[in-house]
Short mmCIF file of C-alpha atoms in Angstrom, two decimals:
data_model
loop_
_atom_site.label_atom_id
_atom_site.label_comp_id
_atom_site.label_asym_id
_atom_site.label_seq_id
_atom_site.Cartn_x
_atom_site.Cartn_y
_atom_site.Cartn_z
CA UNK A 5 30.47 -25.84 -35.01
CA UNK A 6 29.80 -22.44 -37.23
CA UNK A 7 25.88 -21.22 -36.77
CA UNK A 8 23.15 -22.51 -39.07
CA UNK A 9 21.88 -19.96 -41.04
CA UNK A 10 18.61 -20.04 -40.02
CA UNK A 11 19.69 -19.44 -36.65
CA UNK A 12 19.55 -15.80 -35.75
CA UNK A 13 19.48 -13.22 -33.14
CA UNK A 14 15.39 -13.03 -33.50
CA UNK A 15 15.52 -16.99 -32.89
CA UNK A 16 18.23 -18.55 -30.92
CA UNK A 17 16.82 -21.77 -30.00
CA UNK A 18 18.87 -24.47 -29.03
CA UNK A 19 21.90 -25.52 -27.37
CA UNK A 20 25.05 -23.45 -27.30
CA UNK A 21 29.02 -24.25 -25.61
CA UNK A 22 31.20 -21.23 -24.58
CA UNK A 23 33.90 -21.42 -27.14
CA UNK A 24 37.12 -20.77 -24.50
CA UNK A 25 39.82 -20.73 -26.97
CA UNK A 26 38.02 -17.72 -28.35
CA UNK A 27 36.51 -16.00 -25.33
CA UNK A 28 38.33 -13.34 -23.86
CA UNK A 29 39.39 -14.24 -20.30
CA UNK A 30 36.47 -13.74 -18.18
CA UNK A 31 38.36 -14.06 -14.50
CA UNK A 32 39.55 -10.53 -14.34
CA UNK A 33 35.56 -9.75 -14.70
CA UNK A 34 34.35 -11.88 -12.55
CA UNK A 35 36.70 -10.25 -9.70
CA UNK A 36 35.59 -6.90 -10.62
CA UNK A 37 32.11 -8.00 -10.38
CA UNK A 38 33.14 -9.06 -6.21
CA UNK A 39 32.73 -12.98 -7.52
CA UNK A 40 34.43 -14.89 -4.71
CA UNK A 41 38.17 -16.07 -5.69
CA UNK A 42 37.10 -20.06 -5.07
CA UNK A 43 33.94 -19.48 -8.04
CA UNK A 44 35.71 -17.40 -10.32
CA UNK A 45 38.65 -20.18 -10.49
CA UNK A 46 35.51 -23.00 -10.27
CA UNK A 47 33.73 -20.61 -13.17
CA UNK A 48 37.27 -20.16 -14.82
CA UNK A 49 37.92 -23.63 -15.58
CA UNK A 50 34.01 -24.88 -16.25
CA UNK A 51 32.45 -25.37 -19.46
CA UNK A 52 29.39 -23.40 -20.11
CA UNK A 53 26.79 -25.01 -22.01
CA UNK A 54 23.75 -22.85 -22.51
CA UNK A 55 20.04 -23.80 -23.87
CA UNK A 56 18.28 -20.94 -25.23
CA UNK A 57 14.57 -20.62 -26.10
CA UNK A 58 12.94 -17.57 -28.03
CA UNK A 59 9.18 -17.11 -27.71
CA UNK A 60 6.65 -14.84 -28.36
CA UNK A 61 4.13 -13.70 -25.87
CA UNK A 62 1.49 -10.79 -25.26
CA UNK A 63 2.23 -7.82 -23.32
CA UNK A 64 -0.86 -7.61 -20.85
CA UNK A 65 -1.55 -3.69 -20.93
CA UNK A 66 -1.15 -2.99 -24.47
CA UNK A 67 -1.46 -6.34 -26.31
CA UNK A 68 1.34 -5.85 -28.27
CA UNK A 69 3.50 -8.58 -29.12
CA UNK A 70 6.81 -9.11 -26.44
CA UNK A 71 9.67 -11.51 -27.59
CA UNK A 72 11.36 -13.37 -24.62
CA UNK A 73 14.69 -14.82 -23.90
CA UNK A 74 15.34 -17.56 -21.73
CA UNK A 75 18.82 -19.01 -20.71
CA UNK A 76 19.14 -22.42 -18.86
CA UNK A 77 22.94 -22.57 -18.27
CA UNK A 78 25.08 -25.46 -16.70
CA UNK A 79 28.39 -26.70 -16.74
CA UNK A 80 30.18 -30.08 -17.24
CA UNK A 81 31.61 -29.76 -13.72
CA UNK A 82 30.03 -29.42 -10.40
CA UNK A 83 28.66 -25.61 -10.63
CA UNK A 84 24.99 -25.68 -10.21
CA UNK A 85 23.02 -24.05 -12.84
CA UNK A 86 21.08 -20.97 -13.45
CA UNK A 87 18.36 -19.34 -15.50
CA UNK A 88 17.81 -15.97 -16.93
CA UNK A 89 14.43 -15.13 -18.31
CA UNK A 90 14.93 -11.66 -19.96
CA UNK A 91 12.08 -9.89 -21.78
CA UNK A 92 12.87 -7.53 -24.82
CA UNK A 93 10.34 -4.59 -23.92
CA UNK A 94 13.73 -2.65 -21.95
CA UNK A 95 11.40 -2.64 -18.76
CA UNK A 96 13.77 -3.25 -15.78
CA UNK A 97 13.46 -7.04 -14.42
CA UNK A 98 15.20 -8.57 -11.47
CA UNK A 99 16.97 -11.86 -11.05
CA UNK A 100 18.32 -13.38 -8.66
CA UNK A 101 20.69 -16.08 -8.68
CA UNK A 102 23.65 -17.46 -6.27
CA UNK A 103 26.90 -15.73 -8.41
CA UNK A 104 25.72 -12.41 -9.52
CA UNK A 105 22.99 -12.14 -5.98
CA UNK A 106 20.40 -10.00 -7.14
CA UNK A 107 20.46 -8.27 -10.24
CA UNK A 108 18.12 -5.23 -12.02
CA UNK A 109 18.26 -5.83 -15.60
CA UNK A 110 16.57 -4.40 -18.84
CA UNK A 111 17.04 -5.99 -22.33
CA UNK A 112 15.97 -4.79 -25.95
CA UNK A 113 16.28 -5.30 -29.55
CA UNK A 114 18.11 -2.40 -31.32
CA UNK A 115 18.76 -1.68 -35.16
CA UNK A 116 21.64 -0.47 -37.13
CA UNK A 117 23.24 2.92 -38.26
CA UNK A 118 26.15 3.15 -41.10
CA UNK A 119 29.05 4.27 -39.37
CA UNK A 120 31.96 6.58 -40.67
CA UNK A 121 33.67 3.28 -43.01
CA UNK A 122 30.14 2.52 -44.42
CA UNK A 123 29.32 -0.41 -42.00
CA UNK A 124 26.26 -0.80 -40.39
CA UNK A 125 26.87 -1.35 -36.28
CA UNK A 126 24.31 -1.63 -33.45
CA UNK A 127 22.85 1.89 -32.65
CA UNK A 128 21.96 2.37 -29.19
CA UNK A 129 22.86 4.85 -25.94
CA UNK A 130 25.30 3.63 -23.48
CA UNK A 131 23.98 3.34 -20.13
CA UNK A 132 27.66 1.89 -18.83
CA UNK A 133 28.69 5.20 -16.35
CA UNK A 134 32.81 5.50 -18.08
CA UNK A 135 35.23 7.82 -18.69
CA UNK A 136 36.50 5.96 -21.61
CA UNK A 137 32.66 5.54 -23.16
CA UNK A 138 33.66 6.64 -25.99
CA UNK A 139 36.08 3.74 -26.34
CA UNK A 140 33.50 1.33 -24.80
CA UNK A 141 30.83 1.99 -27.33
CA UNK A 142 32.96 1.39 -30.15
CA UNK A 143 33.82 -1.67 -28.32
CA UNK A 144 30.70 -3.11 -27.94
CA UNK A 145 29.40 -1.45 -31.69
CA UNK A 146 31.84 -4.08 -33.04
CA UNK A 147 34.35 -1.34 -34.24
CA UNK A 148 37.61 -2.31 -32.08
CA UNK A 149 38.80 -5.32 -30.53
CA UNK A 150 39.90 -5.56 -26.87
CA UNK A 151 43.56 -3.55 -27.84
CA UNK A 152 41.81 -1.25 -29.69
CA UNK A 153 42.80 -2.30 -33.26
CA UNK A 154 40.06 -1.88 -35.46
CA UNK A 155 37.97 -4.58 -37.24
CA UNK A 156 35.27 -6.06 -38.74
CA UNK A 157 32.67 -6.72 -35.85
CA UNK A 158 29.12 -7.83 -36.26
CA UNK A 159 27.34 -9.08 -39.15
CA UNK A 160 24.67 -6.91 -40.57
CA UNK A 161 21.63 -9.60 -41.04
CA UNK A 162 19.25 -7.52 -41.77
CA UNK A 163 18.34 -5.05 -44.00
CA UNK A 164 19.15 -2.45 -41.20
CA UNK A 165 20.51 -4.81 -38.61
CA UNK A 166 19.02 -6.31 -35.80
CA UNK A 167 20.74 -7.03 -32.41
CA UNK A 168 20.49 -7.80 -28.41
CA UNK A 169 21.01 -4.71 -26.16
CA UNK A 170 21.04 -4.90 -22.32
CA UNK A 171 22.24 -3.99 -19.22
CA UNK A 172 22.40 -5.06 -15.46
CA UNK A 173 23.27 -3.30 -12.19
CA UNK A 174 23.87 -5.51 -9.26
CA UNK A 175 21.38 -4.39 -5.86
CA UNK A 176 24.03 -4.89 -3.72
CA UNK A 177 27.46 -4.31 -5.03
CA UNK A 178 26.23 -1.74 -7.57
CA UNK A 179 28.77 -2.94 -10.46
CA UNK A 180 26.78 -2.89 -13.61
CA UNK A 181 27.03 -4.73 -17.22
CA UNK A 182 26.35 -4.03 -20.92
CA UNK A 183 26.16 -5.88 -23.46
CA UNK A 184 25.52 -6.19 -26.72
CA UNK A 185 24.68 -9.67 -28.78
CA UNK A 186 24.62 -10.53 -32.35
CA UNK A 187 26.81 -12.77 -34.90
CA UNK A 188 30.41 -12.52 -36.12
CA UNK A 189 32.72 -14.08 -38.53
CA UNK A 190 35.55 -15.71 -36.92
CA UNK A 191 38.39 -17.61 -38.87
CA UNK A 192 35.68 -17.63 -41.58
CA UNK A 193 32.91 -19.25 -39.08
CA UNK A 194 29.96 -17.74 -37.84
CA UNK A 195 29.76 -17.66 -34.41
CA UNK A 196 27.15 -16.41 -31.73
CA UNK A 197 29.00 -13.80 -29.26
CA UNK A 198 27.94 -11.56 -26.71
CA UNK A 199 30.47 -8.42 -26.54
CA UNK A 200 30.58 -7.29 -22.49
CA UNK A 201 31.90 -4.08 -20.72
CA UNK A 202 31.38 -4.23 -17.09
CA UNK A 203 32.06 -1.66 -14.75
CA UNK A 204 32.18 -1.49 -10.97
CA UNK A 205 31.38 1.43 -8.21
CA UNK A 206 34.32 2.84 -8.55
CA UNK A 207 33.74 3.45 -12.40
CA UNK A 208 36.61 0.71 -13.22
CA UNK A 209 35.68 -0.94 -16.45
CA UNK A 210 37.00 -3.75 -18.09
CA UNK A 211 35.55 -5.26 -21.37
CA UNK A 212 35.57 -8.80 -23.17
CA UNK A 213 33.82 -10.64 -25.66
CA UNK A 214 32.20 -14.17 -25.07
CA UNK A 215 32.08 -16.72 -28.28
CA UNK A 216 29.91 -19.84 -28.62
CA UNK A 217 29.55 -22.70 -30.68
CA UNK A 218 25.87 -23.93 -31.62
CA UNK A 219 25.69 -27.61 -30.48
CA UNK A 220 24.47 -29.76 -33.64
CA UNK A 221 21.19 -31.89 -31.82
CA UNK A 222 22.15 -35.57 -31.28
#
């Protein structure tokens, strides 16, 4: 179903299914990522379901206020789950889990600037290592879809905007990803997505956008 209102990217509680008919295909990623060929076809053909929980806690050193991110995600097959637990301060983190191995990551809110049409897109400095980055920003600003054409992207929330910036590199394989998260119309519903570029050590990129459904509670 389309996401409540009140649902936003400062409060994403809840449960959440990987919309597949609207995902980009995700198996060319995984393989530049070094997934093994038996997961990526298990991960290919799985259902994600994901419960997210926002909360607030204290940063230690400076007692400012920290907001916090966790993922719990499964699948309706027989791929165990994982967890993330990213916090929004854009100190690096690690996680570890058995598809990715271990990971460096940092994650941070970012606001909005008007672009050259008058629309207000993420703002934020690529960290992805491209030729292309111009093309890869605009990508995951919202501006262009996966062929380039041009459209309308995120929604601006806010006043300024508010969205989800982060990005991983992987300890071992050193392939890194960025994304950016927020909310877009699609066929006139709202929808949740999380636009990816990820790039491997030999500076190969390839980009794709992940939708999801918000699960009504039963």
């Amino acid at each position: 179903m389309a996401t409540p209102e009140d649902l936003t990217i400062r409060n994403l509680n809840g449960n959440w299914i990987m919309n597949k008919g609207l995902t980009g295909v995700i198996e060319p990623i995984l393989k530049l990522q070094g997934i093994s060929w038996l997961l990526r076809k298990a991960m290919a053909v799985a259902t994600l379901h994901i419960n997210i929980m926002t909360y607030g806690t204290t940063e230690l050193e400076t007692g400012e206020p920290v907001t916090n991110i966790d993922f719990n995600q499964s699948t309706a097959g027989k791929l165990a789950g994982t967890t993330e637990k990213r916090t929004l301060t854009w100190e690096p983190k690690e996680h570890k889990d058995y598809i990715f191995g271990e990971v460096q990551g940092r994650s941070q809110f970012v606001l909005g600037s008007v672009d050259k049409d008058g629309h207000i897109r993420p703002e934020f400095e690529l960290q992805s290592d491209v030729d292309d980055a111009q093309e890869v920003k605009r990508f995951l600003r919202g501006e262009t879809l996966l062929d380039s054409r041009e459209e309308a992207g995120f929604i601006c929330e806010e006043s300024n905007g508010v969205w989800v910036h982060t990005f991983e590199r992987s300890v071992s394989s050193g392939w890194t990803a960025e994304q950016i998260w927020g909310f877009e119309l699609i066929d006139n519903k709202r929808h949740f997505t999380r636009r990816v570029a990820v790039v491997n050590a030999g500076r190969r990129y390839l980009c794709v956008r992940l939708v999801f459904d918000y699960e009504q509670p039963k």
